[in-house]
Structure formats: structure tokens, C-alpha cells
């Protein structure tokens, strides 16, 4: 293992990084079975290096029966057979390090698969030593122990006839929740984490960390089924005492390694962010907060209001300034494609994909790109429920159907929001199956691949891909874009998102028109005349007093 490389990392190395998220199942198939795999990722490392990536996060690649595509782990220290072997993983890690990049893996520790040996033991008898590693309860009056609903629909409890008790599963019934109260269970997880860190992985993205602590009384939610959801009433989302678990894990494991940790943190606002990533607390390095993605992942198909978006991002930027670090992202494997949901796919596909990119990428924090986002991949069309793969889409379909909602209407909804949109195979070129595989892929390729693919965009200087490359180059070149303070300007403008990054004797302005109409402004605090243009997503130069539809520009401002 290339440990010299990892040992030499400077402190906070991840602040300068550009991160890229890989969904292994859909990235690249190297052995002709229609399923992406680890060797496929290794094959494409040169592509990622050329793009300018230095931090790669891969979604779960562990042994799993794939009820939730790998987020249901049956062995933390084995590789899923479809993805390859541990030797393939070691080679991938080595090849990543050889290129001066880092590899972060997904840590799924809120739950395991129901096929994990720990759970098999736990369910075997009420007296098994591992019984308490999961959350078992008696039924209440012949029904579930409480009124909690699963995140993927249905009750969060599953009755197990063998021992006549219920176990808790916040996700699918095949993903039983681990009991973090149990110290032996925690110690076993910590051993597993150290094992990966000793192998040389550079950190973890921590799945569903916000759910690890449950109300010890497991009391009913005050606002169950169908009523307005109030996060602060939640009995397992950021529940009091959660940070004690996090601290324990940090002291026992993370503190002993020079790694990066990023928690998946649903349900908190900017004011709570500091408790998680404030550097003085010495907890996590970053979190993926959800507030902004919620704006375009809601069930209606409306684009988000630019002002609401500014409010959310600005709040996070200000709240963490000088205290902690933001993870910047607009897509991941749990949402649908941003250019479809929020951009203007028909008239301004290229412009909107690049304007959205410039808008989020140059804020203060570590930018993450989700595979395919860098070429402006769009949502697919799913004609029937059979075309979907994701357990969450299927459960949502069944749930709405049972409530009497019309099939066409449900399909329409899923065609906006389903996670499958971001899981269709990566579009490498215009050959069969988009160059992802020469066998029929596990999930159908988006049929626009002859128009949207890596190979074509590599040739086209104006492509979305080349714009991402330019953004990355710029961020690497300009210290101000890493360290400079974020300052929102044109605060109330309804089309423009504009902000400055203020460094020492240096100011950079990012100005993006997030609408399909020309946008001008009167405010003379932002004057473009005579400033130095560093980057733009239009080829022909524009004017100094307005921006064309979805135009984005970056300037060095005179100080
Ligand atoms: C996280 C993952 C998601 C998964 C869930 C359960 O939210 O990102 O893909 O389904 O946790 O593990
Ligand atoms: Ca394969």
C-alpha cells in the first residue's frame, strides 16, 4: 500500500480538493456483465485526473444483497462480487494514490443488511449476545411498538415470528437499524473503520449519520402519517445526544488519522452547522446539508426561487465563515438531475448546466461533482414502474397506489423526482450503451447519449465538460477562490446570483443569470466596465450592464 503518500498529506488537504462522487454500479463496466465495477473505475482514473479531480468518493462497494443498491451491507470487509475483489479495491486505491488523488469510501453505520451475520445472530433468539446490537421491541396491543414511518414508506417496524418481537428499520425492512447505545456494537464498528483506514483510505462519507440516535423511549411521533412534518418533533432525526456518539467515534477512530470526514446531515439549518463542523469542536470536517436540494426536489416541477436559494447558501457561508468548512454540491445519487429540475433543458441546456456550475462551485468550501453532472446529464424517461430499479421509487408507487392515486399521476411524479435518474449509466461516448458496457446495462441508458457524452464534449471547447475543467483550473489557480471570504451582492435581484470572494488585496466576482431572460441591474456597487474577465460560459462577449439567459461570468475586480 502506498502509505508514504497518505502520511505526507498536509493538514486540511481536503480544503483545496475538488471532489467527484462515483456510483460504482453505473460508472464503468470492465467485464461485460452490464454492471459497473471497481476495475471500471480504475480504467477511468486518467479521465478524472485530466478533469482535475483530487478527491474521489465512491458509494458502497461492500458485500450486499442489494436491496438498496449496496446501502444494505452484509459484510463490511468484503467487496460485492459484482464489483470485483479486495485485490481490485487495493489496486484502485493504489492507482488513485499514484496519481496524487485521494479515495473516500461510504460508511454505512446506521444500519446493516438483514443478511449481516450480526443481524442473523441478533434475530436468532432473545438471549443471543448480539440481540441488543439492533433495536428489538414488543408489539403494543398487537401492533407496532410505535407510530414511526419508514423513510422509504410503510411502518418502520418489522415483526419477526421467530422471536415474536419487532425490529426497527428506518429504511427498508432489509436494513435493520444498529443500536448505537450498545458499546460492543460500537467497538465492532470502530474496528472495521480502523481496518479500512489502516489500508490507506483517505476518509469516509458517513451515511445517514443524522439518524443514529433514537429517542430512548421510542415514543410516538407527534405528527405522524400525512400531517405536516416538523423536523424538530422528529424522534430519530438529529435527536438529542447524537453528538455524543459522533464524539465517541471521533476520539476512538477519526482523530488518529489524517483523513477527511463528511457526514450526510439531513434536517439541520445553518445555525446548527457549526456544532458539526466547527473546527474547535474537532468533529467532522464537512457535512452534506439538504436545505438547497430540497428546493428543486419537491414534488411540483417548479424551479427554485433564486432569492430563496441565495438566502440558504448565504446563510451557510456566513454561519461557517472562519469556523468550519462547507461541502458544496448540487447533485448526488439520491436526487434527480439538476439541469432538468432547475435548468432549462430545452432552450438553454448548455448555458444552464454551466451557469449552475459556476454559481455553486466557486463558493467557499470543497466542491463535489456527481458523475455525469460534468457533462450536463439529464433526467431519463421511465414509461412504466417496471423501468425503475430503486426500492424507494417502487415503495412510493405502491404507497400512492394504495391511497387511490392514479397510475399516470404517480409515474409523472416519479419522472420528476426518482433517484433512478441519477443512476443511469455514465455516458462515455456514442457507441452502444453509451460506452458504459457492451452488455445490456442493469439500468437503461438515457437515450440522449448520442448527444450528451464525454467523448464528444472532450472535442468541443464550449462543452459543459470543458467549462467544468476551466472552473477547476481557475479554483486551483486562485487562492482567493479557496480562502477568500464570501460576500453576497445584488442581494434581492430575482434573476441574478452574484457574490464576491474577498481575499487579501484581491476580489473575485461571480455573477450568474439563473433565468432564461436577459438580466440587468441598476445597483452601482457592481460595475463590470474595465474589470478583468476570468471566465464566461458564452463565447461571444456580452455587454457590461446585463447578462444573457443563463450567462455566467467570473471577474477579477479592481481593489
Ligand atoms: C443515504 C444514502 C441513500 C440510502 C440511505 C439508506 O441517504 O445516500 O442512498 O438509500 O442512506 O442507507
Ligand atoms: Ca461489471
Coordinates of C-alpha atoms and ligand atoms in Angstrom, one line a residue:
X1 CA 0.0 0.0 0.0
X2 CA 1.2 3.5 -0.8
X3 CA 1.2 4.7 2.8
X4 CA 4.0 7.2 2.3
X5 CA 1.8 9.2 0.2
X6 CA -1.0 9.3 2.7
X7 CA 1.3 10.2 5.6
X8 CA 2.7 13.1 3.7
X9 CA -0.6 14.9 3.4
X10 CA -0.7 18.4 4.8
X11 CA -3.3 19.2 7.4
X12 CA -6.6 20.2 5.9
X13 CA -5.5 18.9 2.5
X14 CA -9.2 18.4 1.6
X15 CA -9.9 22.2 1.6
X16 CA -8.0 22.6 -1.7
X17 CA -9.5 19.5 -3.2
X18 CA -12.1 19.1 -6.0
X19 CA -14.2 16.1 -5.2
X20 CA -16.0 13.7 -7.5
X21 CA -18.7 11.2 -6.5
X22 CA -18.9 7.8 -8.1
X23 CA -21.9 5.4 -8.1
X24 CA -19.9 2.3 -8.9
X25 CA -22.8 0.3 -10.4
X26 CA -23.3 3.0 -13.1
X27 CA -19.8 4.3 -13.8
X28 CA -18.0 1.8 -16.0
X29 CA -18.3 -1.9 -16.6
X30 CA -15.0 -3.6 -17.2
X31 CA -16.1 -7.3 -17.5
X32 CA -19.1 -7.2 -19.8
X33 CA -21.9 -8.0 -17.4
X34 CA -23.7 -4.7 -17.7
X35 CA -22.8 -3.7 -14.1
X36 CA -20.2 -1.1 -13.3
X37 CA -17.3 -2.3 -11.2
X38 CA -14.1 -1.3 -9.4
X39 CA -11.8 -2.1 -12.4
X40 CA -14.1 0.1 -14.4
X41 CA -13.3 2.9 -12.0
X42 CA -9.6 2.2 -12.2
X43 CA -9.8 2.4 -16.0
X44 CA -11.3 5.8 -15.8
X45 CA -8.9 7.4 -13.3
X46 CA -7.0 9.2 -16.1
X47 CA -10.2 10.8 -17.2
X48 CA -10.8 12.1 -13.6
X49 CA -7.2 13.2 -13.3
X50 CA -7.4 15.1 -16.5
X51 CA -10.6 16.7 -15.3
X52 CA -8.7 18.0 -12.3
X53 CA -10.2 15.8 -9.6
X54 CA -8.2 15.1 -6.5
X55 CA -10.7 13.5 -4.1
X56 CA -13.0 10.6 -5.1
X57 CA -15.9 9.4 -3.0
X58 CA -17.3 6.0 -4.0
X59 CA -20.7 4.8 -2.9
X60 CA -20.8 1.5 -1.1
X61 CA -18.8 -1.3 -2.8
X62 CA -19.2 -3.8 0.1
X63 CA -20.8 -7.2 0.0
X64 CA -24.6 -6.7 -0.1
X65 CA -27.8 -8.4 -1.3
X66 CA -28.6 -5.0 -3.0
X67 CA -31.9 -4.3 -1.6
X68 CA -30.9 -0.6 -1.5
X69 CA -28.0 -0.9 -4.0
X70 CA -25.2 -1.5 -1.6
X71 CA -26.5 0.6 1.3
X72 CA -27.5 -2.7 2.9
X73 CA -24.2 -4.2 3.8
X74 CA -23.9 -7.9 4.7
X75 CA -20.1 -7.8 5.2
X76 CA -18.1 -4.6 5.8
X77 CA -14.8 -6.2 4.9
X78 CA -15.6 -7.9 1.6
X79 CA -16.3 -6.4 -1.8
X80 CA -19.6 -7.1 -3.6
X81 CA -18.9 -9.9 -6.0
X82 CA -20.4 -7.9 -8.9
X83 CA -17.9 -5.1 -8.3
X84 CA -14.8 -7.3 -8.1
X85 CA -12.4 -8.4 -5.4
X86 CA -10.5 -6.9 -2.5
X87 CA -7.4 -7.1 -4.7
X88 CA -9.2 -4.9 -7.2
X89 CA -10.0 -2.5 -4.5
X90 CA -6.4 -2.4 -3.3
X91 CA -5.3 -1.8 -6.9
X92 CA -7.8 1.0 -7.3
X93 CA -6.6 2.6 -4.0
X94 CA -3.0 2.4 -5.2
X95 CA -3.7 3.8 -8.6
X96 CA -5.6 6.7 -7.0
X97 CA -2.7 7.4 -4.8
X98 CA -0.2 7.1 -7.6
X99 CA -2.0 9.9 -9.3
X100 CA -1.8 12.1 -6.3
X101 CA -5.6 11.7 -5.6
X102 CA -7.5 10.6 -2.6
X103 CA -10.2 8.0 -2.0
X104 CA -13.1 8.3 0.3
X105 CA -15.4 5.4 1.0
X106 CA -19.0 5.4 2.2
X107 CA -19.5 4.4 5.8
X108 CA -23.0 3.0 6.3
X109 CA -23.3 2.6 10.1
X110 CA -26.9 3.5 10.9
X111 CA -28.0 0.0 9.7
X112 CA -26.7 -3.2 8.1
X113 CA -28.4 -5.7 5.8
X114 CA -30.7 -8.3 7.3
X115 CA -28.1 -10.8 5.9
X116 CA -25.3 -9.4 8.0
X117 CA -24.0 -12.1 10.4
X118 CA -24.6 -9.7 13.3
X119 CA -28.2 -9.5 12.5
X120 CA -28.6 -13.2 11.8
X121 CA -27.3 -13.8 15.4
X122 CA -29.4 -11.0 16.8
X123 CA -32.6 -12.4 15.4
X124 CA -31.8 -16.0 16.4
X125 CA -33.0 -15.7 20.0
X126 CA -34.0 -13.1 22.6
X127 CA -31.0 -14.1 24.6
X128 CA -28.3 -14.0 21.9
X129 CA -25.4 -11.8 22.9
X130 CA -25.9 -9.7 19.8
X131 CA -29.7 -9.3 20.4
X132 CA -29.1 -5.8 21.7
X133 CA -26.9 -4.8 18.7
X134 CA -30.2 -4.0 17.0
X135 CA -33.4 -2.4 18.2
X136 CA -36.0 -5.0 19.2
X137 CA -39.3 -4.3 21.0
X138 CA -42.5 -6.0 22.0
X139 CA -45.6 -5.0 20.0
X140 CA -48.1 -2.7 21.6
X141 CA -51.7 -4.1 21.7
X142 CA -51.0 -6.4 18.9
X143 CA -49.5 -3.7 16.7
X144 CA -46.1 -2.0 16.1
X145 CA -44.3 -0.6 19.1
X146 CA -44.8 3.0 18.0
X147 CA -46.1 5.1 15.0
X148 CA -42.8 5.7 13.2
X149 CA -42.9 5.5 9.5
X150 CA -40.0 4.2 7.4
X151 CA -38.2 6.8 5.2
X152 CA -39.0 4.6 2.2
X153 CA -42.7 4.3 3.2
X154 CA -44.6 1.8 5.4
X155 CA -44.0 1.2 9.0
X156 CA -40.5 1.4 10.4
X157 CA -41.1 -1.8 12.3
X158 CA -40.9 -5.4 11.1
X159 CA -42.4 -8.3 13.0
X160 CA -40.1 -11.3 13.3
X161 CA -42.1 -14.5 14.0
X162 CA -39.0 -16.5 15.3
X163 CA -38.8 -14.5 18.5
X164 CA -42.2 -12.7 18.3
X165 CA -40.8 -9.2 18.5
X166 CA -40.4 -6.3 16.2
X167 CA -37.1 -4.8 15.0
X168 CA -36.7 -1.2 13.9
X169 CA -35.7 -0.3 10.3
X170 CA -35.8 3.4 9.3
X171 CA -35.1 2.4 5.7
X172 CA -36.3 -0.9 4.1
X173 CA -37.2 -3.9 6.2
X174 CA -34.0 -5.4 4.9
X175 CA -31.9 -2.6 6.5
X176 CA -32.3 -3.1 10.3
X177 CA -31.0 -0.2 12.4
X178 CA -28.0 -0.8 14.6
X179 CA -28.3 0.0 18.3
X180 CA -25.7 2.7 19.0
X181 CA -26.4 2.5 22.7
X182 CA -24.6 -0.8 22.7
X183 CA -20.9 -0.3 23.3
X184 CA -19.8 -3.7 22.0
X185 CA -21.6 -3.0 18.7
X186 CA -19.8 0.4 18.5
X187 CA -16.5 -1.2 19.2
X188 CA -17.0 -3.7 16.4
X189 CA -17.8 -0.8 14.0
X190 CA -14.7 1.1 15.2
X191 CA -12.5 -2.0 14.5
X192 CA -13.9 -2.1 11.0
X193 CA -13.3 1.6 10.4
X194 CA -9.7 1.3 11.6
X195 CA -9.2 -1.7 9.3
X196 CA -10.1 0.4 6.2
X197 CA -8.0 3.4 7.4
X198 CA -5.0 1.2 8.0
X199 CA -5.4 0.1 4.4
X200 CA -4.9 3.7 3.5
X201 CA -8.3 5.0 2.5
X202 CA -8.4 8.8 2.9
X203 CA -11.7 9.2 4.7
X204 CA -15.3 8.5 5.0
X205 CA -18.6 9.9 3.8
X206 CA -20.9 8.9 6.7
X207 CA -24.3 7.7 5.6
X208 CA -27.5 8.7 7.4
X209 CA -25.4 10.0 10.4
X210 CA -28.4 12.2 11.5
X211 CA -30.5 9.1 12.3
X212 CA -28.0 7.2 14.5
X213 CA -29.6 8.4 17.8
X214 CA -33.1 7.5 18.6
X215 CA -35.4 8.7 21.3
X216 CA -34.5 6.3 24.1
X217 CA -38.2 5.9 24.9
X218 CA -39.1 5.3 21.3
X219 CA -42.1 7.5 21.8
X220 CA -44.6 8.2 19.1
X221 CA -44.0 11.0 16.6
X222 CA -46.4 13.8 17.4
X223 CA -47.0 14.4 13.7
X224 CA -47.4 11.0 12.1
X225 CA -48.7 10.0 8.7
X226 CA -49.8 12.7 6.4
X227 CA -49.7 15.5 8.9
X228 CA -47.4 18.5 8.4
X229 CA -43.9 17.3 9.1
X230 CA -42.0 19.3 11.7
X231 CA -38.3 18.2 11.8
X232 CA -37.8 19.4 15.4
X233 CA -40.5 16.9 16.6
X234 CA -38.7 14.1 15.0
X235 CA -37.8 11.2 17.3
X236 CA -34.8 10.0 15.3
X237 CA -33.5 12.9 13.2
X238 CA -30.7 14.8 15.0
X239 CA -32.1 13.6 18.3
X240 CA -30.5 15.0 21.5
X241 CA -27.4 13.1 22.3
X242 CA -26.4 12.3 18.7
X243 CA -23.2 14.4 19.0
X244 CA -22.1 12.2 21.9
X245 CA -22.0 9.3 19.5
X246 CA -20.1 11.3 17.0
X247 CA -17.6 12.5 19.6
X248 CA -17.0 8.9 20.7
X249 CA -16.3 7.8 17.1
X250 CA -14.0 10.8 16.6
X251 CA -12.0 10.2 19.7
X252 CA -11.8 6.5 19.2
X253 CA -11.1 6.4 15.5
X254 CA -11.0 9.6 13.3
X255 CA -8.7 11.6 15.5
X256 CA -5.9 9.1 15.0
X257 CA -5.7 9.6 11.2
X258 CA -5.2 12.4 8.7
X259 CA -8.4 11.9 6.9
X260 CA -11.5 13.7 5.7
X261 CA -14.9 13.0 7.1
X262 CA -18.2 14.2 5.6
X263 CA -21.5 13.5 7.3
X264 CA -24.8 13.1 5.4
X265 CA -26.8 15.6 7.5
X266 CA -30.4 15.9 6.7
X267 CA -32.7 18.2 8.7
X268 CA -30.4 20.9 10.0
X269 CA -30.2 24.6 9.2
X270 CA -27.1 26.7 9.0
X271 CA -27.2 27.8 12.6
X272 CA -26.7 24.2 13.7
X273 CA -23.9 23.5 11.2
X274 CA -21.2 24.9 13.5
X275 CA -21.8 22.2 16.1
X276 CA -20.9 19.6 13.5
X277 CA -18.0 21.1 11.6
X278 CA -16.8 24.0 13.8
X279 CA -13.1 23.4 13.9
X280 CA -12.8 24.0 17.6
X281 CA -15.1 21.0 18.2
X282 CA -12.9 18.6 16.3
X283 CA -15.7 16.6 15.0
X284 CA -16.4 16.2 11.3
X285 CA -14.7 18.1 8.5
X286 CA -17.8 18.7 6.4
X287 CA -21.4 17.8 6.2
X288 CA -23.8 17.5 3.3
X289 CA -26.7 19.6 4.3
X290 CA -30.0 19.3 2.5
X291 CA -31.7 22.7 2.5
X292 CA -30.9 23.8 -1.0
X293 CA -31.5 20.5 -2.8
X294 CA -35.0 20.4 -1.2
X295 CA -35.9 23.5 -3.2
X296 CA -35.8 21.6 -6.5
X297 CA -36.5 18.1 -5.3
X298 CA -40.0 19.0 -4.1
X299 CA -42.9 17.3 -5.8
X300 CA -44.0 20.1 -8.1
X301 CA -41.9 20.7 -11.0
X302 CA -41.2 24.3 -10.3
X303 CA -37.7 25.8 -10.4
X304 CA -36.5 27.2 -7.1
X305 CA -36.8 30.9 -6.4
X306 CA -33.3 32.5 -6.9
X307 CA -33.8 34.5 -3.7
X308 CA -34.6 31.6 -1.5
X309 CA -31.6 29.8 -2.9
X310 CA -29.4 32.8 -2.2
X311 CA -30.8 33.0 1.3
X312 CA -29.9 29.4 2.1
X313 CA -26.4 29.3 0.6
X314 CA -25.5 32.7 2.1
X315 CA -26.7 31.6 5.5
X316 CA -24.4 28.6 5.4
X317 CA -21.5 30.6 4.0
X318 CA -21.8 33.2 6.7
X319 CA -22.5 30.8 9.6
X320 CA -19.4 28.8 8.9
X321 CA -17.0 31.7 7.9
X322 CA -13.8 31.4 9.9
X323 CA -15.3 28.5 11.9
X324 CA -15.9 25.5 9.7
X325 CA -15.9 24.3 6.1
X326 CA -18.8 23.8 3.6
X327 CA -19.3 20.8 1.3
X328 CA -20.6 22.3 -2.0
X329 CA -22.9 20.2 -4.1
X330 CA -26.0 20.2 -6.3
X331 CA -26.3 16.5 -7.2
X332 CA -25.8 13.1 -5.7
X333 CA -27.2 9.6 -6.2
X334 CA -30.3 10.4 -4.1
X335 CA -31.7 13.2 -6.2
X336 CA -32.6 13.7 -9.9
X337 CA -30.5 15.7 -12.4
X338 CA -30.2 19.4 -11.6
X339 CA -30.1 20.6 -15.2
X340 CA -33.6 19.1 -15.7
X341 CA -35.1 20.0 -12.4
X342 CA -33.8 23.5 -12.3
X343 CA -32.1 24.5 -15.5
X344 CA -33.7 25.0 -18.9
X345 CA -33.0 21.7 -20.7
X346 CA -34.8 22.6 -23.9
X347 CA -33.6 26.0 -24.9
X348 CA -30.6 26.5 -22.7
X349 CA -29.3 23.1 -21.8
X350 CA -25.6 24.0 -22.1
X351 CA -25.9 27.5 -20.7
X352 CA -28.0 26.5 -17.7
X353 CA -25.8 23.5 -16.8
X354 CA -22.7 25.7 -16.8
X355 CA -24.4 28.7 -15.0
X356 CA -25.5 26.4 -12.2
X357 CA -22.0 25.0 -12.1
X358 CA -20.3 28.5 -11.8
X359 CA -22.9 29.5 -9.2
X360 CA -22.2 26.8 -6.6
X361 CA -18.6 25.8 -7.5
X362 CA -16.8 29.0 -6.5
X363 CA -18.3 29.5 -3.1
X364 CA -16.2 28.8 -0.1
X365 CA -15.9 25.1 0.6
X366 CA -15.0 21.9 -1.2
X367 CA -16.9 21.4 -4.4
X368 CA -18.3 18.0 -5.2
X369 CA -19.3 16.8 -8.7
X370 CA -21.6 13.9 -9.1
X371 CA -20.7 11.6 -12.0
X372 CA -22.3 12.8 -15.3
X373 CA -23.1 16.3 -13.9
X374 CA -19.9 17.5 -15.5
X375 CA -21.4 16.7 -19.0
X376 CA -24.8 18.0 -18.1
X377 CA -26.6 14.6 -18.0
X378 CA -30.3 15.0 -17.7
X379 CA -33.3 13.0 -16.3
X380 CA -34.4 10.0 -18.3
X381 CA -38.0 9.0 -19.1
X382 CA -39.5 6.0 -17.3
X383 CA -42.6 4.7 -19.1
X384 CA -43.7 2.1 -16.5
X385 CA -43.0 1.2 -12.9
X386 CA -41.0 -1.8 -14.1
X387 CA -38.5 0.5 -15.7
X388 CA -37.5 1.8 -12.3
X389 CA -34.9 0.0 -10.1
X390 CA -34.9 1.9 -6.9
X391 CA -36.6 0.4 -3.9
X392 CA -37.7 3.9 -2.8
X393 CA -39.4 4.6 -6.1
X394 CA -41.2 1.2 -6.0
X395 CA -42.4 1.7 -2.5
X396 CA -43.6 5.2 -3.2
X397 CA -45.5 3.8 -6.2
X398 CA -47.2 1.1 -4.1
X399 CA -47.9 3.5 -1.3
X400 CA -49.6 6.1 -3.5
X401 CA -51.5 3.4 -5.5
X402 CA -52.9 2.1 -2.2
X403 CA -54.1 5.6 -1.4
X404 CA -56.0 5.7 -4.7
X405 CA -53.7 7.9 -6.7
X406 CA -53.9 7.4 -10.4
X407 CA -51.0 5.5 -12.0
X408 CA -50.3 8.1 -14.6
X409 CA -50.0 10.7 -11.9
X410 CA -47.6 8.6 -9.9
X411 CA -45.4 8.0 -12.9
X412 CA -45.4 11.7 -13.6
X413 CA -44.2 12.4 -10.1
X414 CA -41.5 9.7 -10.2
X415 CA -40.4 11.0 -13.5
X416 CA -39.5 14.3 -11.7
X417 CA -38.1 13.1 -8.5
X418 CA -36.9 9.5 -8.7
X419 CA -33.3 8.6 -7.7
X420 CA -33.0 6.4 -10.7
X421 CA -32.4 9.5 -12.9
X422 CA -29.0 9.9 -11.3
X423 CA -28.2 6.2 -11.5
X424 CA -28.5 5.6 -15.3
X425 CA -25.1 4.6 -16.7
X426 CA -22.4 7.2 -17.3
X427 CA -22.5 8.4 -20.9
X428 CA -18.9 8.0 -22.2
X429 CA -19.4 8.0 -25.9
X430 CA -22.0 7.5 -28.7
X431 CA -21.4 3.8 -29.2
X432 CA -23.9 1.2 -28.0
X433 CA -24.9 1.6 -24.3
X434 CA -23.0 4.9 -24.3
X435 CA -19.7 3.1 -24.0
X436 CA -20.6 2.0 -20.4
X437 CA -20.8 -1.7 -21.3
X438 CA -21.1 -3.9 -24.3
X439 CA -23.8 -6.0 -22.4
X440 CA -27.3 -4.8 -21.7
X441 CA -26.8 -2.4 -18.7
X442 CA -28.6 -3.1 -15.3
X443 CA -30.5 0.2 -15.7
X444 CA -31.4 1.5 -19.1
X445 CA -29.0 4.2 -20.6
X446 CA -30.6 7.6 -21.1
X447 CA -31.5 7.7 -24.8
X448 CA -29.9 11.1 -25.3
X449 CA -26.4 9.6 -25.0
X450 CA -25.6 10.2 -28.7
X451 CA -26.0 13.9 -28.0
X452 CA -24.7 14.1 -24.4
X453 CA -21.4 12.1 -23.9
X454 CA -17.9 12.6 -22.7
X455 CA -16.1 11.8 -26.0
X456 CA -17.9 14.5 -27.9
X457 CA -17.6 17.1 -25.2
X458 CA -13.8 16.5 -25.0
X459 CA -13.6 17.7 -28.6
X460 CA -15.8 20.7 -28.1
X461 CA -14.2 23.8 -26.5
X462 CA -17.6 25.1 -25.5
X463 CA -18.9 22.0 -23.9
X464 CA -20.2 21.6 -20.3
X465 CA -17.2 19.3 -19.6
X466 CA -14.7 21.9 -20.7
X467 CA -16.4 24.5 -18.7
X468 CA -16.1 22.4 -15.6
X469 CA -12.4 21.9 -16.4
X470 CA -12.0 25.6 -16.7
X471 CA -13.7 26.1 -13.3
X472 CA -11.5 23.6 -11.7
X473 CA -8.4 25.2 -13.2
X474 CA -9.4 28.6 -12.0
X475 CA -10.1 27.4 -8.5
X476 CA -6.7 25.8 -8.3
X477 CA -5.0 28.9 -9.7
X478 CA -6.7 31.4 -7.5
X479 CA -6.1 31.2 -3.7
X480 CA -8.9 33.7 -3.2
X481 CA -11.4 31.1 -4.5
X482 CA -10.3 28.7 -1.8
X483 CA -9.7 31.0 1.1
X484 CA -11.5 34.3 0.3
X485 CA -14.5 35.4 2.2
X486 CA -17.9 35.0 0.6
X487 CA -19.9 38.2 0.1
X488 CA -23.3 38.2 -1.5
X489 CA -24.0 41.2 -3.8
X490 CA -27.2 42.3 -5.7
X491 CA -28.9 40.7 -2.8
X492 CA -32.6 41.0 -3.9
X493 CA -32.2 40.6 -7.6
X494 CA -34.7 37.9 -8.8
X495 CA -32.6 36.5 -11.7
X496 CA -29.0 37.1 -10.7
X497 CA -27.0 35.2 -8.2
X498 CA -23.9 37.3 -7.7
X499 CA -21.2 37.1 -5.0
X500 CA -17.7 38.1 -4.4
X501 CA -14.8 36.2 -2.9
X502 CA -12.7 38.6 -1.0
X503 CA -9.1 37.7 -0.3
X504 CA -6.1 39.8 0.8
X505 CA -5.9 42.6 -1.7
X506 CA -7.9 40.6 -4.2
X507 CA -11.5 40.4 -5.1
X508 CA -13.2 38.0 -7.5
X509 CA -16.8 38.4 -8.6
X510 CA -19.0 35.5 -9.7
X511 CA -22.2 36.7 -11.4
X512 CA -24.8 34.2 -12.8
X513 CA -28.1 34.8 -14.5
X514 CA -30.2 31.9 -13.3
X515 CA -33.1 32.7 -15.7
X516 CA -33.9 32.3 -19.4
X517 CA -34.3 36.1 -19.8
X518 CA -31.8 38.9 -20.2
X519 CA -31.0 40.3 -16.7
X520 CA -29.7 43.8 -16.0
X521 CA -29.2 45.7 -12.7
X522 CA -29.0 49.3 -11.5
X523 CA -27.0 48.8 -8.4
X524 CA -23.7 50.6 -8.9
X525 CA -21.9 48.5 -6.3
X526 CA -21.4 46.0 -9.2
X527 CA -19.7 47.7 -12.1
X528 CA -18.3 45.4 -14.8
X529 CA -16.7 48.1 -17.0
X530 CA -12.9 47.7 -17.0
X531 CA -12.8 44.6 -14.8
X532 CA -10.8 41.6 -15.9
X533 CA -12.9 38.7 -17.2
X534 CA -11.5 35.4 -16.0
X535 CA -14.2 33.0 -17.2
X536 CA -17.5 33.0 -19.1
X537 CA -19.9 30.4 -20.4
X538 CA -20.7 32.4 -23.6
X539 CA -18.3 32.5 -26.5
X540 CA -19.2 35.9 -27.9
X541 CA -18.6 38.8 -25.5
X542 CA -21.6 40.4 -23.9
X543 CA -22.2 43.8 -22.5
X544 CA -21.3 45.3 -19.2
X545 CA -24.7 46.1 -18.0
X546 CA -26.6 42.9 -18.3
X547 CA -26.3 39.1 -18.7
X548 CA -27.8 37.0 -21.4
X549 CA -30.0 33.9 -20.5
X550 CA -28.2 31.6 -18.1
X551 CA -25.0 33.6 -18.6
X552 CA -22.2 33.2 -16.0
X553 CA -19.1 35.3 -15.7
X554 CA -16.2 35.5 -13.3
X555 CA -14.2 38.7 -12.9
X556 CA -11.1 39.9 -11.1
X557 CA -12.2 43.2 -9.6
X558 CA -10.0 46.2 -9.2
X559 CA -9.4 46.7 -5.5
Ligands
LIG1 C1 -28.5 7.6 2.5 C2 -28.0 7.2 1.1 C3 -29.1 6.6 0.3 C4 -29.6 5.3 1.1 C5 -29.9 5.6 2.5 C6 -30.0 4.4 3.3 O1 -29.4 8.5 2.4 O2 -27.4 8.3 0.5 O3 -28.8 6.2 -1.0 O4 -30.7 4.8 0.4 O5 -28.9 6.4 3.1 O6 -28.7 3.8 3.5
LIG2 CA1 -19.0 -5.5 -14.5

